[in-house]
Coordinates of C-alpha atoms and ligand atoms in Angstrom, one line a residue:
X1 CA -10.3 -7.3 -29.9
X2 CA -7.4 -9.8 -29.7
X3 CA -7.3 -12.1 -27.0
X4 CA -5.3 -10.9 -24.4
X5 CA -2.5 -13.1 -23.5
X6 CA -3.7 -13.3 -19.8
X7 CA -0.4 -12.1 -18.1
X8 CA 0.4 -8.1 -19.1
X9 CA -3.3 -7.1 -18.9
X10 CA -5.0 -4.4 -17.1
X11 CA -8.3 -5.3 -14.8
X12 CA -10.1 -3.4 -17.7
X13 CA -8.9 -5.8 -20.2
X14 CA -9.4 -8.8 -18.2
X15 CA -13.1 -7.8 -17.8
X16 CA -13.8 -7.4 -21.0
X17 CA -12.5 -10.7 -22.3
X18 CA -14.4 -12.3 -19.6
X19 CA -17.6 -10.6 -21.1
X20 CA -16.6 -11.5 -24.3
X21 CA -16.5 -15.1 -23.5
X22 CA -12.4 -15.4 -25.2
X23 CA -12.1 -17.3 -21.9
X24 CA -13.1 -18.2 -18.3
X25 CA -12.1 -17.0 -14.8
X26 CA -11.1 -20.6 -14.1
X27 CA -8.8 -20.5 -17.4
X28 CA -7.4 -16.9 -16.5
X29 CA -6.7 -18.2 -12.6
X30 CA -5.0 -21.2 -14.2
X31 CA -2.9 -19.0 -16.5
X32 CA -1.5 -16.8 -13.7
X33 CA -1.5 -19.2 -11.0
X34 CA 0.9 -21.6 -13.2
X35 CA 3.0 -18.3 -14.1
X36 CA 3.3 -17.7 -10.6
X37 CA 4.7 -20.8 -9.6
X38 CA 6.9 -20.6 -12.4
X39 CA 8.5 -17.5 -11.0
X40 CA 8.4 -18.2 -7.2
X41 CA 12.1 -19.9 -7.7
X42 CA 13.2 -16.0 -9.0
X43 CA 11.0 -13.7 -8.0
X44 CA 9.7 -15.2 -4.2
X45 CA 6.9 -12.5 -4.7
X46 CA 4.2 -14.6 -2.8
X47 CA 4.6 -16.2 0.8
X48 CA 1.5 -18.5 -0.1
X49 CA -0.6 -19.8 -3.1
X50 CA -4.1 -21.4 -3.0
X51 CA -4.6 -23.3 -5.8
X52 CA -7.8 -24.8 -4.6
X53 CA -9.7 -21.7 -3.4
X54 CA -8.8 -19.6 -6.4
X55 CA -10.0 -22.2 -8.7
X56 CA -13.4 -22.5 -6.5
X57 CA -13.9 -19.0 -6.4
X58 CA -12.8 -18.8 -10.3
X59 CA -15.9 -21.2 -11.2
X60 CA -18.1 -19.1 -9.1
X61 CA -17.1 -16.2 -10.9
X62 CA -18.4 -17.7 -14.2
X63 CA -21.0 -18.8 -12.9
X64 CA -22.3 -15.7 -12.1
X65 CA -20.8 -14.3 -15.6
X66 CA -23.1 -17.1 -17.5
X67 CA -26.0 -16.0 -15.8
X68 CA -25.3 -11.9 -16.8
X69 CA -24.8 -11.3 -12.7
X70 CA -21.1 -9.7 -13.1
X71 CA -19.4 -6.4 -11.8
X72 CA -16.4 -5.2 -13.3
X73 CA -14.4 -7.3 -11.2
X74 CA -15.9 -10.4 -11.0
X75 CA -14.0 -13.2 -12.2
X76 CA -10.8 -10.9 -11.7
X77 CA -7.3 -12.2 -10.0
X78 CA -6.0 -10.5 -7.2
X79 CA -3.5 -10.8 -4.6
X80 CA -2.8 -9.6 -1.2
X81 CA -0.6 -8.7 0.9
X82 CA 0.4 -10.8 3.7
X83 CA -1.3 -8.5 6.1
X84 CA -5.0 -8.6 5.3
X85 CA -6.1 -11.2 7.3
X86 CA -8.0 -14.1 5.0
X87 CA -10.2 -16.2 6.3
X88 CA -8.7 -20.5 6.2
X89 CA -5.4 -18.9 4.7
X90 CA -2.3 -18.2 6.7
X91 CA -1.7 -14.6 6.8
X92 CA 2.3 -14.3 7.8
X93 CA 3.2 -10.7 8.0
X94 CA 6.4 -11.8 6.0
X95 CA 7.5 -13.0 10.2
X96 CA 8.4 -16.0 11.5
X97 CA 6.4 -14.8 14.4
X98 CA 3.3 -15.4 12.3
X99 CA 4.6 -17.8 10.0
X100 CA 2.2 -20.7 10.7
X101 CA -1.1 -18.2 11.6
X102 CA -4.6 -19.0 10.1
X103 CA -6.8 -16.1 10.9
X104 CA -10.3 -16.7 11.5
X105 CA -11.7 -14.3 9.5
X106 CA -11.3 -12.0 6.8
X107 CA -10.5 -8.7 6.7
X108 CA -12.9 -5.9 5.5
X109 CA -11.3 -5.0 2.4
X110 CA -10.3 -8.7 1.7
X111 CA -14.5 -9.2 2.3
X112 CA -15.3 -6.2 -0.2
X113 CA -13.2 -7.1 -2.6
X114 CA -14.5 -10.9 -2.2
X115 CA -18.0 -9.9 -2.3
X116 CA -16.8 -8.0 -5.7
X117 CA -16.2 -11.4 -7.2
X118 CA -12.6 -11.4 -7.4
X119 CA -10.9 -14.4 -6.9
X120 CA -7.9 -14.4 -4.8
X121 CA -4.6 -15.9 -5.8
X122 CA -2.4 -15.9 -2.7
X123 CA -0.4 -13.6 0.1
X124 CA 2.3 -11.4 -1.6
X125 CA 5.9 -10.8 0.8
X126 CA 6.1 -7.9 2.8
X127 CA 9.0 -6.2 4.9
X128 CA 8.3 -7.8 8.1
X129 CA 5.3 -6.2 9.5
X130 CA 5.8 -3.4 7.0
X131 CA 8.6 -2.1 8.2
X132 CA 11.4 -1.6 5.6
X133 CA 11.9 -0.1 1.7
X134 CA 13.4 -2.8 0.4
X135 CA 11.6 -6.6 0.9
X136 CA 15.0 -7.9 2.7
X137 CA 13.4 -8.2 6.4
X138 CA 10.8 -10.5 5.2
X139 CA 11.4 -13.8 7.3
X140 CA 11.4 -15.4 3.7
X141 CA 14.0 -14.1 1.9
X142 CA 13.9 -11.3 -0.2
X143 CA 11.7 -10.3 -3.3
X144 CA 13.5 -9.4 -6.2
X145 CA 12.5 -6.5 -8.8
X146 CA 11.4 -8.0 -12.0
X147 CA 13.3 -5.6 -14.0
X148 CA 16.7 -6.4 -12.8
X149 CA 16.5 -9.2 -10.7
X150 CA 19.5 -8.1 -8.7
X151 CA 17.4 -5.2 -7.7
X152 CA 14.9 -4.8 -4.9
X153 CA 11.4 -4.6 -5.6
X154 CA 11.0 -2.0 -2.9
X155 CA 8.8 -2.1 0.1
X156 CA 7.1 -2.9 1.9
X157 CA 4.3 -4.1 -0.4
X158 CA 7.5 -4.9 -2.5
X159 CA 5.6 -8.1 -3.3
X160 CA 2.6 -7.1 -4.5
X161 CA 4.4 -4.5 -7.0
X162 CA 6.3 -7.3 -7.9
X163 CA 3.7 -9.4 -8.6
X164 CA 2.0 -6.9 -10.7
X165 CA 4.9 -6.0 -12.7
X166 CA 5.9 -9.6 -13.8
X167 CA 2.4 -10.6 -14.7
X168 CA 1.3 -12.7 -11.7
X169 CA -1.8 -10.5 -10.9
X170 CA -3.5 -7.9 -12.8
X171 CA -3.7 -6.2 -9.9
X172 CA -2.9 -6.3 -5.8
X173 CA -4.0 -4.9 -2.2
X174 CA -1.1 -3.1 -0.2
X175 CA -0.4 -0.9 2.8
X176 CA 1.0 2.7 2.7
X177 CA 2.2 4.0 6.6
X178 CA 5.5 5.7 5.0
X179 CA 5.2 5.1 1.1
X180 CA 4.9 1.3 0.9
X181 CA 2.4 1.3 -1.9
X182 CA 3.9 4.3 -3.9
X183 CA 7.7 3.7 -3.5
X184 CA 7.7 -0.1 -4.8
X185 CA 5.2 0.9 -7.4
X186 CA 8.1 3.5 -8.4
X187 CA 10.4 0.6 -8.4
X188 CA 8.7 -2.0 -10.2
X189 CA 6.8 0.5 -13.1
X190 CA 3.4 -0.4 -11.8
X191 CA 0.4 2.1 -10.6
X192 CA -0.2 2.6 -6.4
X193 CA -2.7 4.7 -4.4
X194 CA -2.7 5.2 -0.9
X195 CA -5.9 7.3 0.0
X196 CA -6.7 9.7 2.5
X197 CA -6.7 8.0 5.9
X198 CA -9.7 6.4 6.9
X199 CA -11.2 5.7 3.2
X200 CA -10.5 2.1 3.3
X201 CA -11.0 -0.1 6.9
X202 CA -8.3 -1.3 8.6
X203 CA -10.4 -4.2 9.9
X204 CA -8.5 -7.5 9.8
X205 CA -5.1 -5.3 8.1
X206 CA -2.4 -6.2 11.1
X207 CA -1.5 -2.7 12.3
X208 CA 2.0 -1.5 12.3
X209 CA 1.3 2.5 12.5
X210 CA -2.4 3.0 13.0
X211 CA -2.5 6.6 12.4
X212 CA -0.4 6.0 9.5
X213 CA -1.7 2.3 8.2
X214 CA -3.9 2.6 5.0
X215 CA -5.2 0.1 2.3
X216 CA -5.0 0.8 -1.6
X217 CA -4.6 -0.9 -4.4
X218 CA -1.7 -1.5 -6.6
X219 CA -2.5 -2.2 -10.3
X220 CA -1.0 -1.7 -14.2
X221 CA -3.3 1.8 -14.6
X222 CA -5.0 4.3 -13.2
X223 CA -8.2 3.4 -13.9
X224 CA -7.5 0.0 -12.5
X225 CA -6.9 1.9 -9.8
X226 CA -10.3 3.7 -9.7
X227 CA -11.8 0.6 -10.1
X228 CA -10.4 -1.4 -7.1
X229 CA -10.4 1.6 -4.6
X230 CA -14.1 2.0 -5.8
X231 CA -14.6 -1.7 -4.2
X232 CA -11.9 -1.6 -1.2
X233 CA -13.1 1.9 0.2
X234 CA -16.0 2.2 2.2
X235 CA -17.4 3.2 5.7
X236 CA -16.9 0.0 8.5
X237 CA -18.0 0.1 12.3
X238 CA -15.5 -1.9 13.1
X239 CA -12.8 0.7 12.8
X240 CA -13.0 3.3 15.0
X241 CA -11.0 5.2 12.6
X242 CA -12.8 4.4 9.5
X243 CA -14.4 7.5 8.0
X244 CA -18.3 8.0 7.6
X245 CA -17.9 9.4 3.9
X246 CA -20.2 8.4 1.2
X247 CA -19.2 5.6 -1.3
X248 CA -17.5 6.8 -4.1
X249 CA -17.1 6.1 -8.0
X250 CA -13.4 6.9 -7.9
X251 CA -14.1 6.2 -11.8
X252 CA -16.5 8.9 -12.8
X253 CA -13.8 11.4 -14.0
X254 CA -12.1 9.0 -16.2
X255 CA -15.3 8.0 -18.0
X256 CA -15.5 11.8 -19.8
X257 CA -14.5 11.2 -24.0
X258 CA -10.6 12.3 -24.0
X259 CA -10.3 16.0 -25.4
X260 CA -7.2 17.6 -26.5
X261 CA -7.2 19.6 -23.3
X262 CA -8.4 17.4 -20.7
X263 CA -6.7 18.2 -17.9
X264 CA -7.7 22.2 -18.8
X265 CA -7.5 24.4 -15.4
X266 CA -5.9 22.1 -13.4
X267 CA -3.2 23.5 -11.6
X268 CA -0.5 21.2 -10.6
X269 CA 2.1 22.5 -7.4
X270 CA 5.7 22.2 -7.5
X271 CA 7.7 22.2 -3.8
X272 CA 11.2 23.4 -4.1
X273 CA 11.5 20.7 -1.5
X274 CA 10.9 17.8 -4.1
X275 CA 13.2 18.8 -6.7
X276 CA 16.6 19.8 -4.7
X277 CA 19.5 18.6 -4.4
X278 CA 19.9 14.0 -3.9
X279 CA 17.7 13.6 -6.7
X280 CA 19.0 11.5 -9.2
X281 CA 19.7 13.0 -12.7
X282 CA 17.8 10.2 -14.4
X283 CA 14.5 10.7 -12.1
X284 CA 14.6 15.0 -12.1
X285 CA 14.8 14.5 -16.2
X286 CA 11.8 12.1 -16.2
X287 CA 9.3 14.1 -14.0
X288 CA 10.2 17.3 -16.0
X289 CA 9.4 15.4 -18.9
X290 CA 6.6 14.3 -17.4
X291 CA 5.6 17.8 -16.4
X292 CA 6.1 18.9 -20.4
X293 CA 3.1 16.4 -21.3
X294 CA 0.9 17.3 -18.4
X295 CA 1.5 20.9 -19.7
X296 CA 0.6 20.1 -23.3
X297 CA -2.9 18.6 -21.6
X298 CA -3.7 21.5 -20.3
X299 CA -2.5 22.1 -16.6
X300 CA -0.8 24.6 -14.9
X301 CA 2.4 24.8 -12.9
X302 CA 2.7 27.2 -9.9
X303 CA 5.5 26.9 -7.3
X304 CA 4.4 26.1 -3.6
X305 CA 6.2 25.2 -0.4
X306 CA 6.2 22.9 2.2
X307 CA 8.6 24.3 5.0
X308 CA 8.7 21.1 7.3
X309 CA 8.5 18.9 4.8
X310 CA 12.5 18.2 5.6
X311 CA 11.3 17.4 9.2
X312 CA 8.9 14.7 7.6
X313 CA 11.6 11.6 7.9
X314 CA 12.5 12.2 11.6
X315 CA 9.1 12.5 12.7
X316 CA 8.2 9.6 11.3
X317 CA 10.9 7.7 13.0
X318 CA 9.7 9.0 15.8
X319 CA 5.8 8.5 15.7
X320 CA 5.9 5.3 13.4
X321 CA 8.4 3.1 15.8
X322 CA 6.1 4.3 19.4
X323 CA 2.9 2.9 17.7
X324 CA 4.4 -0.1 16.3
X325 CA 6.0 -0.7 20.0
X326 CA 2.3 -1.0 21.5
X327 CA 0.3 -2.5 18.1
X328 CA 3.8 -5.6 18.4
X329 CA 3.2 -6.2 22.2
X330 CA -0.1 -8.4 21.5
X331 CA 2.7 -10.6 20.4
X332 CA 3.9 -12.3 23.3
X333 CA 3.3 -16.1 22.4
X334 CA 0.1 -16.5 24.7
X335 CA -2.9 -16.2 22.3
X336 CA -1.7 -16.5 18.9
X337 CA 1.9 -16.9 17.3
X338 CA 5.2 -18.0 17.7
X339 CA 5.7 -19.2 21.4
X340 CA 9.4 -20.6 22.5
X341 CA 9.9 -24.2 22.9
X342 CA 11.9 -23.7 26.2
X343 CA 11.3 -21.3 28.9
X344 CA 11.7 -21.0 33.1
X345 CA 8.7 -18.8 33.9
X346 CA 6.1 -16.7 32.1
X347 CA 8.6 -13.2 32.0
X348 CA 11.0 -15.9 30.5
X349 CA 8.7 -17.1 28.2
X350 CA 7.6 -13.4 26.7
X351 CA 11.4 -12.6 26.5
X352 CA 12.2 -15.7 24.6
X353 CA 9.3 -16.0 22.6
X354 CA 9.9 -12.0 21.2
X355 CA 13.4 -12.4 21.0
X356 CA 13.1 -15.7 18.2
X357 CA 9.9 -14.2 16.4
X358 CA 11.1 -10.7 15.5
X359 CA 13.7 -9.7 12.9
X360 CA 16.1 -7.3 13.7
X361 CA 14.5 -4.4 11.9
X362 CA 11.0 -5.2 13.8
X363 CA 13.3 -5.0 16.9
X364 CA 15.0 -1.8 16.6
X365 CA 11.7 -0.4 15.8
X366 CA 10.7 -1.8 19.3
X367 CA 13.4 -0.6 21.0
X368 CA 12.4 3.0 19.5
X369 CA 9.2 3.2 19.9
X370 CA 9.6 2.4 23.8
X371 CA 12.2 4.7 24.6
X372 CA 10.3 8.0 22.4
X373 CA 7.3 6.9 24.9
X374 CA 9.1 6.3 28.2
X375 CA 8.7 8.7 31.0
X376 CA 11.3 11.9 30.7
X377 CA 11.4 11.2 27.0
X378 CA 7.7 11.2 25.7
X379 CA 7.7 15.5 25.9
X380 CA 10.7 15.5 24.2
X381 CA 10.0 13.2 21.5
X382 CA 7.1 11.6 21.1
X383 CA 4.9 15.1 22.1
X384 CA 7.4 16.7 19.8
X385 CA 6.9 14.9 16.8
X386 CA 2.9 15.2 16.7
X387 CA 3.2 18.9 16.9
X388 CA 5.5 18.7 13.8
X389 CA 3.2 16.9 12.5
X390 CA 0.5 19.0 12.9
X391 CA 3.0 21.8 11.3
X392 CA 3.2 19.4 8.1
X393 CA -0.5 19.1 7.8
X394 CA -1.2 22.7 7.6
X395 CA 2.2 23.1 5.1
X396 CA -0.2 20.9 2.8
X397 CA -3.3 22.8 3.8
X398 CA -2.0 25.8 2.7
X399 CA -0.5 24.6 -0.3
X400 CA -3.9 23.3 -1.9
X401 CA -5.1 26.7 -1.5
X402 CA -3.0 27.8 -4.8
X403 CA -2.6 24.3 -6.3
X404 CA -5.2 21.7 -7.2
X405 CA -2.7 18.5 -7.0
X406 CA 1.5 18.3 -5.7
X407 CA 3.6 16.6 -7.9
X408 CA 7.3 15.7 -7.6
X409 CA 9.2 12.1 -7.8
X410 CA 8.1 9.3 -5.7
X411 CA 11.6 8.6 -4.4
X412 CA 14.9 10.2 -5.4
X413 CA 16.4 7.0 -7.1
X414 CA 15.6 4.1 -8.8
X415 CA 15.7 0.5 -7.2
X416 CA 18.6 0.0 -5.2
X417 CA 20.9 -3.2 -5.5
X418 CA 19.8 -5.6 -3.2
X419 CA 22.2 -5.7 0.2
X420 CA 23.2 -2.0 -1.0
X421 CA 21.2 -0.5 1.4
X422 CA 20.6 -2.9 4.4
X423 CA 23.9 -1.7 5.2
X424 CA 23.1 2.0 6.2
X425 CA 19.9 2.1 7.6
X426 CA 19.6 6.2 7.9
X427 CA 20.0 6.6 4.0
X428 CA 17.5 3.5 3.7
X429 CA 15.0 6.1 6.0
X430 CA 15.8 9.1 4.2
X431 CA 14.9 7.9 0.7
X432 CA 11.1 8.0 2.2
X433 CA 11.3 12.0 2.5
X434 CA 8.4 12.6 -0.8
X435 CA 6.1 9.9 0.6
X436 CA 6.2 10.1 4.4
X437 CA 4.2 13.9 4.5
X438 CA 1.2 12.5 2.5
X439 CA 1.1 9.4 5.3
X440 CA 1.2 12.3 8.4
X441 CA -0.9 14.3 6.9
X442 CA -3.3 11.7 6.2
X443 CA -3.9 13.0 2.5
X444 CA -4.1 10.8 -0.8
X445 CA -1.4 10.1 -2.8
X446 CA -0.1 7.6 -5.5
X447 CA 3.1 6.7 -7.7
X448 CA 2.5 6.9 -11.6
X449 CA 5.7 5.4 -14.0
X450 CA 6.8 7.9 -15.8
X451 CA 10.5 6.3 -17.3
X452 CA 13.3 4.6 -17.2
X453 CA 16.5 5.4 -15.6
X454 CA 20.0 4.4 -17.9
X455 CA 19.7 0.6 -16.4
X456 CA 16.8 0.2 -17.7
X457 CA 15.2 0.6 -14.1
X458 CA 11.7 2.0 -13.7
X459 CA 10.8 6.1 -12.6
X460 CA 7.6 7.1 -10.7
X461 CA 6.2 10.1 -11.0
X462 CA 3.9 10.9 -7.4
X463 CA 1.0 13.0 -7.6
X464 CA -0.6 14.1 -3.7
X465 CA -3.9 15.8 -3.3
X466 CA -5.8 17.2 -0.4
X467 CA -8.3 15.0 1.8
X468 CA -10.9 13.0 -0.5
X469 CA -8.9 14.2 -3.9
X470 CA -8.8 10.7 -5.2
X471 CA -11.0 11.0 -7.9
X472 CA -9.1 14.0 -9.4
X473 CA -5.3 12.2 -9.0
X474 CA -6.6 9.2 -10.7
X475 CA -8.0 11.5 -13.5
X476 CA -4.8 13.3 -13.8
X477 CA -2.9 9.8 -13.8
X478 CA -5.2 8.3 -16.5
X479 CA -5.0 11.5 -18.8
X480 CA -1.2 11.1 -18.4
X481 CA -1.5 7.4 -19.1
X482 CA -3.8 8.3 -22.0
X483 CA -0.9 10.1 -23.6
X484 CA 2.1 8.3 -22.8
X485 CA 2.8 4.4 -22.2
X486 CA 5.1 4.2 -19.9
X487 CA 2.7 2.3 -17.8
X488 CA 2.4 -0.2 -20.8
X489 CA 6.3 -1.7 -20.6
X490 CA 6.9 -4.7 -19.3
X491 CA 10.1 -6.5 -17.7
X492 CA 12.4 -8.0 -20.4
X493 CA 14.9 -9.7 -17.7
X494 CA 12.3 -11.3 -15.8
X495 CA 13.7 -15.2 -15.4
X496 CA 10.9 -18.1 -16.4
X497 CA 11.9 -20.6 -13.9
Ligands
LIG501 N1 9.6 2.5 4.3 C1 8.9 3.0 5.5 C2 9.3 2.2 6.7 O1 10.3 1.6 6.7 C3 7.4 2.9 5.2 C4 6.8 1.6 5.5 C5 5.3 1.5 5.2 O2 4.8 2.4 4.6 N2 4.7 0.5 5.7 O3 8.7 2.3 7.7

């Protein structure tokens, strides 16, 4: 085996060259965290860096490597998003209402990943408490797609698919309430699972949408995938909504010896819904291709439908903006936060403080969420919108009784030009419609590349499953990956500072 060059390689890679002794974790955290400075000017994928731990926790790492104590991941560079709270390092929410917060401790996924022996890099940008598609209402300026670096990287984990896709980090936590793992892994040609709710704690993750809000991982294959979801998920007390299911190997598929047929049986569903009419030409051409080679492997097609699935985006504009409305009021510059220099009395000093720390999108959101829950609206809206989503659930329950796994695009385009769509927020909202129903339903998904649009712009293929399907969408993603290498391009454009 060559040495890899320490930038374009998977987890899998990574690991191996560790065993192998071709070089160290501290010489790998090095490597990527001098390429990340390099690109900050460019890219701005990462609110912070730290140097000092990652080099501490690098030496530990081999360390433990010398002495034959490793996991797969130990040794391994990762990054996270700005959301997870880490213990000594600030964790922002891409806000200014957060900008100079230090939590006290560290989230559960940021502890099981830390316990895994990965060494952490840094804090990737966000949309502002993960609210947006695009990275542009981050309080620290926008993330650009490494592809086209007048693109946006998507959102709102548009950072961490960033940094995966330029080579900053093999691999990278997000948070999918709407798509925000899967759509910016479309965007950036990178590989992103949300799981079924409840797999992964939301312990020390700040909560926009809680019965939304899930961890995954975001990485450069599916079995990178596997491998981090097999560390981040896992039952936690400490989240009442974290799910007593056994610990899982989401890996143990993907082990089996490829066979000509691998995917033999498996019958893939196709929704009218995700292949009408706003899809662009260049993305319906690359899923059908897509669908040609998971064919030739061995799977079947069979047509379903999902009858609300159209209802999907307004729902979610309903339910998503009344949670966020109650999780945002704990900021109101008394215990932690931004808190306004000036103010009369304490009223004054809520208004004040709220009014300088939010961005505008965070606001309207506000704004929404209070009036779908105020009295003489909540049965009309907010009531509303949880029996549609109920109605959604069962469409996808009753679906996966003739299909094994839902496939369709991750989002009807490619990456937008950045500004294009700031400026009309409804089409901004409605280019969620494939990856909102997997978030209310509370079902697995992820976002697989699959192409390349004319530009020369990335195309993700998304694959859904019912509850506690992981295992089998990563297998169907690594058989795909197996065959093609779509997954394997890197970005050409990307600027070296
Ligand atoms: N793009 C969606 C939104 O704006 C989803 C965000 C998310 O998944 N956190 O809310």
């Amino acid at each position: 085996m060559n040495r890899p060059d320490l930038t374009y390689n998977t987890v899998t890679e990574l690991a191996a060259g560790l065993a192998a002794k071709q070089f160290s974790a501290l010489e790998l955290t090095d490597a990527l965290l001098a390429r990340i400075a390099a690109t900050q000017p460019t890219l701005n994928a990462f609110v912070s860096t730290d140097p000092d731990g990652a080099r501490v926790a690098a030496k530990a790492a081999d360390a433990a490597l010398a002495k034959g104590e490793g996991g797969p991941l130990t040794g391994i560079p990762i990054a996270h998003k700005d959301l997870y709270m880490t213990e000594g390092l600030r964790t922002t929410c891409s806000s200014k209402m957060l900008e100079h917060f230090v939590a006290p401790y560290d989230g559960h996924v940021v502890t099981l990943l830390k316990q895994a022996g990965t060494v952490l890099l840094g804090k990737t940008a966000m949309d502002e408490f993960a609210m947006g598609s695009t990275n542009e209402t981050s309080f620290f300026g926008p993330v650009r797609n490494p592809w086209q670096l007048d693109c946006v990287p998507g959102g709102s984990s548009g950072g961490a698919a960033a940094a995966v896709a330029a080579g900053l980090a093999p691999a990278a936590t997000g948070s999918d309430s709407g798509g925000s793992i899967r759509q910016p892994s479309s965007f950036c040609g990178v590989t992103g699972i949300k799981p079924t709710y409840g797999i992964c704690s939301r312990y020390g993750m700040v909560a926009f949408a809680s019965s939304l809000d899930q961890a995954g991982p975001i990485a450069r294959s599916a079995e990178d995938c596997a491998l981090l979801l097999t560390a981040m998920a896992g039952y936690d007390a400490r989240d009442a909504t974290s799910l007593p299911h056994p610990k899982e190997d989401y890996r143990r598929a993907l082990a089996k010896p490829a066979t000509a047929k691998p995917l033999d049986g498996v019958r893939i569903g196709l929704p009218e819904a995700f292949f009408g009419d706003g899809v662009d030409a260049s993305v319906v051409a690359a899923v059908e291709a897509a669908l040609t080679e998971l064919r030739a492997l061995g799977a079947v097609t069979v047509p379903v439908t999902l009858p609300n699935i159209g209802y999907s985006v307004p729902t979610y504009h309903v339910l998503a903006p009344a949670e966020a409305s109650s999780n945002l009021s704990r900021f109101d510059g008394v215990r932690y936060g931004h808190r306004a220099a000036r103010y009369n009395d304490l009223l004054d000093m809520y208004r004040k403080t709220r009014a300088e720390g939010f961005g505008d999108e965070v606001k309207r959101r506000i704004l929404v969420g209070t009036y779908v829950l105020s009295h003489g609206y909540y049965d009309a809206y907010y009531l509303k919108a949880q029996k549609v989503r109920r109605l959604i659930a069962n469409d996808y329950r009753a679906a996966f009784e003739q299909c094994d796994v839902i496939l369709g695009p991750t989002v009807p385009t490619t990456a937008p030009r950045l500004g294009a769509q700031t400026q009309d927020l409804i089409k901004m909202y409605l280019n969620d419609i494939f990856t909102i129903g997997a978030n209310l339903a509370g079902i697995p998904a992820m976002s697989v590349p699959c192409g390349f649009d004319p530009n020369g712009l990335p195309i993700g293929l998304q694959l859904q499953g019912p509850y506690f399907s992981e295992a089998q969408l990563l297998n169907v993603a690594h058989r795909f990956q197996q065959a093609t290498d779509w997954h394997q391009r890197t970005p050409k454009e990307m600027c070296h500072a």
